[in-house]
């Protein structure tokens, strides 16, 4: 398979694009992370989400420590070819490192960010390995 | 109202964060654009999505030309405070400048990006004013 589809992506100057992970069953937006060319290729080849960690500056197979792997059901690209949208099956039902289903657990309510979602599993327990 | 909630957002060096617009009724991810501090404040104050256009380098009240305004039902922030998620009512049922419901109309199928979604209204007609 040629990799011309990878060239269609409008990688930024630093070689990244944002990738949204959306729960394929519920439609909930779980998280946004970043992908470089290699991360996207590995995601396609493995069927599991692989991101580029900007803080750790390395590839990050989501769930490698926590077990919260994302099985990828569909990959879409937007009209500017600079954002990726993944439909995923979230293993363990937890995408966020805080132990919540989604990273978007803060809602703006009358001038305050309010944490609306419960912690399903404590990070200490998730990352105890 | 103080604006301490705006200070909670982890603005990038260029003062922006990505903002995802999701259809509040269907859960479909419609588009991703960028917001600066002023765009987010105006979004909250007006109840309609206002973005920062990186290409035109100015505030962009979504729908100002097309009529495809986004009524904002909810605003969320992620765990790193650097991505915004809007739940919107998409006026006209079209978010994309190509005349499609969503900007994510290309799906990866066996090594090719395939346009899966119909154009609902031609851009010529949308932007004829």
Short mmCIF file of C-alpha atoms in Angstrom, two decimals:
data_model
loop_
_atom_site.label_atom_id
_atom_site.label_comp_id
_atom_site.label_asym_id
_atom_site.label_seq_id
_atom_site.Cartn_x
_atom_site.Cartn_y
_atom_site.Cartn_z
CA UNK A 1 0.00 0.00 0.00
CA UNK A 2 1.39 3.39 -0.92
CA UNK A 3 1.21 6.09 1.69
CA UNK A 4 -0.18 8.85 -0.46
CA UNK A 5 -3.11 9.11 1.97
CA UNK A 6 -0.62 10.29 4.61
CA UNK A 7 0.52 13.05 2.26
CA UNK A 8 -3.06 14.30 2.00
CA UNK A 9 -2.94 15.32 5.64
CA UNK A 10 -2.00 18.95 6.10
CA UNK A 11 0.65 18.46 8.78
CA UNK A 12 1.58 21.60 10.68
CA UNK A 13 5.10 23.02 10.65
CA UNK A 14 5.96 20.82 13.62
CA UNK A 15 4.54 17.79 11.80
CA UNK A 16 1.42 17.37 13.93
CA UNK A 17 -2.34 17.52 13.67
CA UNK A 18 -4.93 17.38 16.45
CA UNK A 19 -6.89 14.13 16.69
CA UNK A 20 -10.28 13.90 18.37
CA UNK A 21 -11.34 10.57 19.87
CA UNK A 22 -15.10 10.12 19.93
CA UNK A 23 -16.90 7.16 21.51
CA UNK A 24 -18.32 5.22 18.57
CA UNK A 25 -21.29 3.99 20.58
CA UNK A 26 -22.36 7.08 22.54
CA UNK A 27 -20.93 9.92 20.45
CA UNK A 28 -19.26 11.43 23.50
CA UNK A 29 -16.08 13.33 22.72
CA UNK A 30 -13.49 11.63 24.90
CA UNK A 31 -10.24 13.50 24.34
CA UNK A 32 -8.05 15.43 21.95
CA UNK A 33 -4.43 14.51 21.44
CA UNK A 34 -1.86 14.99 18.67
CA UNK A 35 -0.62 12.76 15.90
CA UNK A 36 2.40 12.88 13.69
CA UNK A 37 2.72 10.92 10.49
CA UNK A 38 4.07 7.86 12.23
CA UNK A 39 1.36 7.90 14.90
CA UNK A 40 -1.38 7.99 12.28
CA UNK A 41 0.23 5.20 10.28
CA UNK A 42 0.60 3.04 13.38
CA UNK A 43 -3.00 3.76 14.34
CA UNK A 44 -4.18 2.50 10.97
CA UNK A 45 -1.87 -0.51 10.93
CA UNK A 46 -2.67 -1.62 14.49
CA UNK A 47 -6.32 -0.58 14.74
CA UNK A 48 -5.54 1.10 18.07
CA UNK A 49 -5.02 4.79 18.69
CA UNK A 50 -1.39 5.92 18.76
CA UNK A 51 -0.65 9.56 19.48
CA UNK A 52 2.38 11.81 19.68
CA UNK A 53 2.95 12.99 23.22
CA UNK A 54 4.08 16.62 23.03
CA UNK A 55 5.16 16.61 26.68
CA UNK A 56 7.13 13.37 26.52
CA UNK A 57 8.15 13.91 22.88
CA UNK A 58 7.51 10.34 21.87
CA UNK A 59 4.90 8.07 20.39
CA UNK A 60 2.22 7.11 22.84
CA UNK A 61 0.16 3.98 22.35
CA UNK A 62 -2.91 5.07 24.28
CA UNK A 63 -3.55 2.59 27.07
CA UNK A 64 -0.01 1.20 27.12
CA UNK A 65 0.18 1.83 30.87
CA UNK A 66 -3.46 2.11 31.90
CA UNK A 67 -4.89 -0.62 29.69
CA UNK A 68 -7.35 1.97 28.40
CA UNK A 69 -6.71 1.17 24.77
CA UNK A 70 -8.85 2.74 22.04
CA UNK A 71 -9.98 0.36 19.31
CA UNK A 72 -10.38 2.47 16.20
CA UNK A 73 -13.55 1.94 14.18
CA UNK A 74 -13.33 4.83 11.75
CA UNK A 75 -10.93 7.61 10.80
CA UNK A 76 -12.08 10.88 9.26
CA UNK A 77 -10.29 14.00 8.05
CA UNK A 78 -11.77 17.48 7.93
CA UNK A 79 -12.15 19.83 4.97
CA UNK A 80 -8.82 21.57 5.64
CA UNK A 81 -7.15 18.18 6.11
CA UNK A 82 -5.68 19.35 9.39
CA UNK A 83 -7.84 17.62 12.00
CA UNK A 84 -8.38 13.87 12.46
CA UNK A 85 -11.56 12.40 13.97
CA UNK A 86 -11.45 8.86 15.36
CA UNK A 87 -14.47 6.77 16.24
CA UNK A 88 -13.26 4.49 19.02
CA UNK A 89 -14.29 1.73 21.35
CA UNK A 90 -12.83 2.92 24.64
CA UNK A 91 -11.55 -0.05 26.63
CA UNK A 92 -12.38 0.24 30.32
CA UNK A 93 -14.75 3.14 29.63
CA UNK A 94 -12.10 5.62 30.75
CA UNK A 95 -10.22 7.91 28.38
CA UNK A 96 -8.93 10.55 30.81
CA UNK A 97 -5.81 10.21 32.93
CA UNK A 98 -7.88 11.57 35.84
CA UNK A 99 -9.94 8.36 35.76
CA UNK A 100 -12.98 9.89 34.10
CA UNK A 101 -14.78 8.72 30.98
CA UNK A 102 -13.96 11.90 29.07
CA UNK A 103 -11.34 14.61 29.42
CA UNK A 104 -14.14 17.16 28.95
CA UNK A 105 -15.46 16.96 32.51
CA UNK A 106 -15.56 20.69 33.23
CA UNK A 107 -18.60 22.68 32.16
CA UNK A 108 -18.93 26.45 32.17
CA UNK A 109 -21.75 27.47 34.50
CA UNK A 110 -22.35 31.15 35.19
CA UNK A 111 -18.73 32.15 35.01
CA UNK A 112 -17.23 29.09 36.66
CA UNK A 113 -15.81 25.84 35.36
CA UNK A 114 -17.66 23.12 37.24
CA UNK A 115 -16.47 19.50 37.32
CA UNK A 116 -19.58 17.57 36.34
CA UNK A 117 -18.27 14.04 35.91
CA UNK A 118 -17.38 11.43 38.49
CA UNK A 119 -13.97 9.80 38.74
CA UNK A 120 -14.64 6.17 37.81
CA UNK A 121 -11.29 4.83 38.95
CA UNK A 122 -8.57 6.61 40.88
CA UNK A 123 -5.40 7.42 38.93
CA UNK A 124 -3.38 5.70 41.67
CA UNK A 125 -5.19 2.50 40.86
CA UNK A 126 -4.96 2.99 37.09
CA UNK A 127 -1.23 3.67 37.02
CA UNK A 128 -0.11 1.45 39.90
CA UNK A 129 1.86 -0.87 37.65
CA UNK B 1 -18.76 39.07 36.46
CA UNK B 2 -15.03 38.66 36.81
CA UNK B 3 -13.22 36.89 34.04
CA UNK B 4 -11.17 34.49 36.11
CA UNK B 5 -12.76 31.62 34.15
CA UNK B 6 -10.94 32.95 31.07
CA UNK B 7 -7.65 32.75 32.94
CA UNK B 8 -8.27 29.07 33.65
CA UNK B 9 -7.90 28.33 29.94
CA UNK B 10 -4.39 27.27 29.03
CA UNK B 11 -3.95 29.55 26.01
CA UNK B 12 -1.10 28.60 23.71
CA UNK B 13 1.84 30.92 23.06
CA UNK B 14 -0.10 32.50 20.21
CA UNK B 15 -3.10 32.96 22.48
CA UNK B 16 -5.32 30.31 20.92
CA UNK B 17 -6.98 27.00 21.76
CA UNK B 18 -8.80 24.61 19.44
CA UNK B 19 -12.58 24.54 19.81
CA UNK B 20 -14.69 21.59 18.71
CA UNK B 21 -18.30 22.21 17.70
CA UNK B 22 -20.52 19.19 18.27
CA UNK B 23 -24.19 18.99 17.27
CA UNK B 24 -26.09 19.01 20.57
CA UNK B 25 -28.90 16.89 19.15
CA UNK B 26 -27.08 14.24 17.13
CA UNK B 27 -23.61 14.23 18.69
CA UNK B 28 -21.98 14.63 15.31
CA UNK B 29 -18.68 16.48 15.39
CA UNK B 30 -19.23 19.37 13.00
CA UNK B 31 -15.96 21.27 12.87
CA UNK B 32 -12.86 22.40 14.70
CA UNK B 33 -11.80 26.03 14.72
CA UNK B 34 -9.72 28.25 17.00
CA UNK B 35 -10.59 30.69 19.73
CA UNK B 36 -8.66 33.42 21.42
CA UNK B 37 -9.70 34.97 24.70
CA UNK B 38 -11.94 37.52 23.05
CA UNK B 39 -13.63 34.91 20.84
CA UNK B 40 -14.50 32.76 23.85
CA UNK B 41 -15.79 35.73 25.80
CA UNK B 42 -17.96 36.84 22.89
CA UNK B 43 -19.23 33.29 22.47
CA UNK B 44 -20.37 33.23 26.07
CA UNK B 45 -21.81 36.74 26.01
CA UNK B 46 -23.73 36.28 22.74
CA UNK B 47 -24.64 32.59 22.98
CA UNK B 48 -23.35 32.12 19.43
CA UNK B 49 -20.01 30.65 18.39
CA UNK B 50 -17.30 33.20 17.66
CA UNK B 51 -13.90 31.93 16.50
CA UNK B 52 -10.54 33.41 15.61
CA UNK B 53 -9.80 32.97 11.94
CA UNK B 54 -6.11 32.13 11.63
CA UNK B 55 -6.15 32.74 7.87
CA UNK B 56 -7.95 36.09 8.02
CA UNK B 57 -6.43 37.03 11.38
CA UNK B 58 -9.66 38.36 12.79
CA UNK B 59 -12.64 37.37 14.86
CA UNK B 60 -15.16 35.34 12.95
CA UNK B 61 -18.76 35.18 14.07
CA UNK B 62 -19.62 31.82 12.55
CA UNK B 63 -22.50 32.25 10.12
CA UNK B 64 -21.98 36.00 9.64
CA UNK B 65 -21.93 35.50 5.87
CA UNK B 66 -23.60 32.13 5.42
CA UNK B 67 -26.32 32.48 8.05
CA UNK B 68 -25.07 29.17 9.47
CA UNK B 69 -24.89 30.46 13.01
CA UNK B 70 -24.16 28.08 15.90
CA UNK B 71 -26.34 28.55 18.98
CA UNK B 72 -24.23 27.43 21.91
CA UNK B 73 -25.92 25.15 24.44
CA UNK B 74 -22.92 24.12 26.51
CA UNK B 75 -19.22 24.86 26.83
CA UNK B 76 -16.72 22.38 28.23
CA UNK B 77 -12.98 22.45 28.84
CA UNK B 78 -10.68 19.44 28.87
CA UNK B 79 -8.39 18.21 31.64
CA UNK B 80 -5.39 20.13 30.29
CA UNK B 81 -7.56 23.24 29.89
CA UNK B 82 -6.36 23.62 26.32
CA UNK B 83 -9.30 22.39 24.24
CA UNK B 84 -12.86 23.76 24.22
CA UNK B 85 -15.91 21.64 23.37
CA UNK B 86 -19.12 23.38 22.32
CA UNK B 87 -22.52 21.76 22.11
CA UNK B 88 -24.32 23.69 19.40
CA UNK B 89 -27.57 23.97 17.51
CA UNK B 90 -26.35 24.33 13.94
CA UNK B 91 -28.60 26.74 12.05
CA UNK B 92 -29.33 25.55 8.52
CA UNK B 93 -27.88 22.13 9.31
CA UNK B 94 -24.63 23.06 7.57
CA UNK B 95 -21.37 23.74 9.39
CA UNK B 96 -18.86 23.30 6.57
CA UNK B 97 -17.96 25.96 4.01
CA UNK B 98 -18.26 23.23 1.36
CA UNK B 99 -22.00 23.08 2.05
CA UNK B 100 -21.90 19.85 4.02
CA UNK B 101 -23.31 19.18 7.47
CA UNK B 102 -19.87 18.45 8.94
CA UNK B 103 -16.33 19.32 7.94
CA UNK B 104 -15.43 15.66 8.60
CA UNK B 105 -16.79 14.32 5.34
CA UNK B 106 -13.74 12.28 4.30
CA UNK B 107 -13.35 8.76 5.65
CA UNK B 108 -10.26 6.59 5.34
CA UNK B 109 -11.12 3.44 3.41
CA UNK B 110 -8.36 1.01 2.50
CA UNK B 111 -5.70 3.64 2.03
CA UNK B 112 -7.87 6.31 0.44
CA UNK B 113 -9.77 9.30 1.78
CA UNK B 114 -13.31 8.89 0.46
CA UNK B 115 -15.84 11.73 0.51
CA UNK B 116 -18.85 10.12 2.14
CA UNK B 117 -21.20 13.06 2.69
CA UNK B 118 -23.41 14.90 0.25
CA UNK B 119 -23.20 18.63 -0.38
CA UNK B 120 -26.49 19.96 0.97
CA UNK B 121 -26.20 23.42 -0.57
CA UNK B 122 -23.65 24.68 -3.05
CA UNK B 123 -21.11 27.16 -1.69
CA UNK B 124 -22.03 29.52 -4.56
CA UNK B 125 -25.53 29.65 -3.18
CA UNK B 126 -24.42 29.93 0.45
CA UNK B 127 -22.01 32.81 -0.14
CA UNK B 128 -23.84 34.60 -2.94
CA UNK B 129 -24.51 37.69 -0.85
#
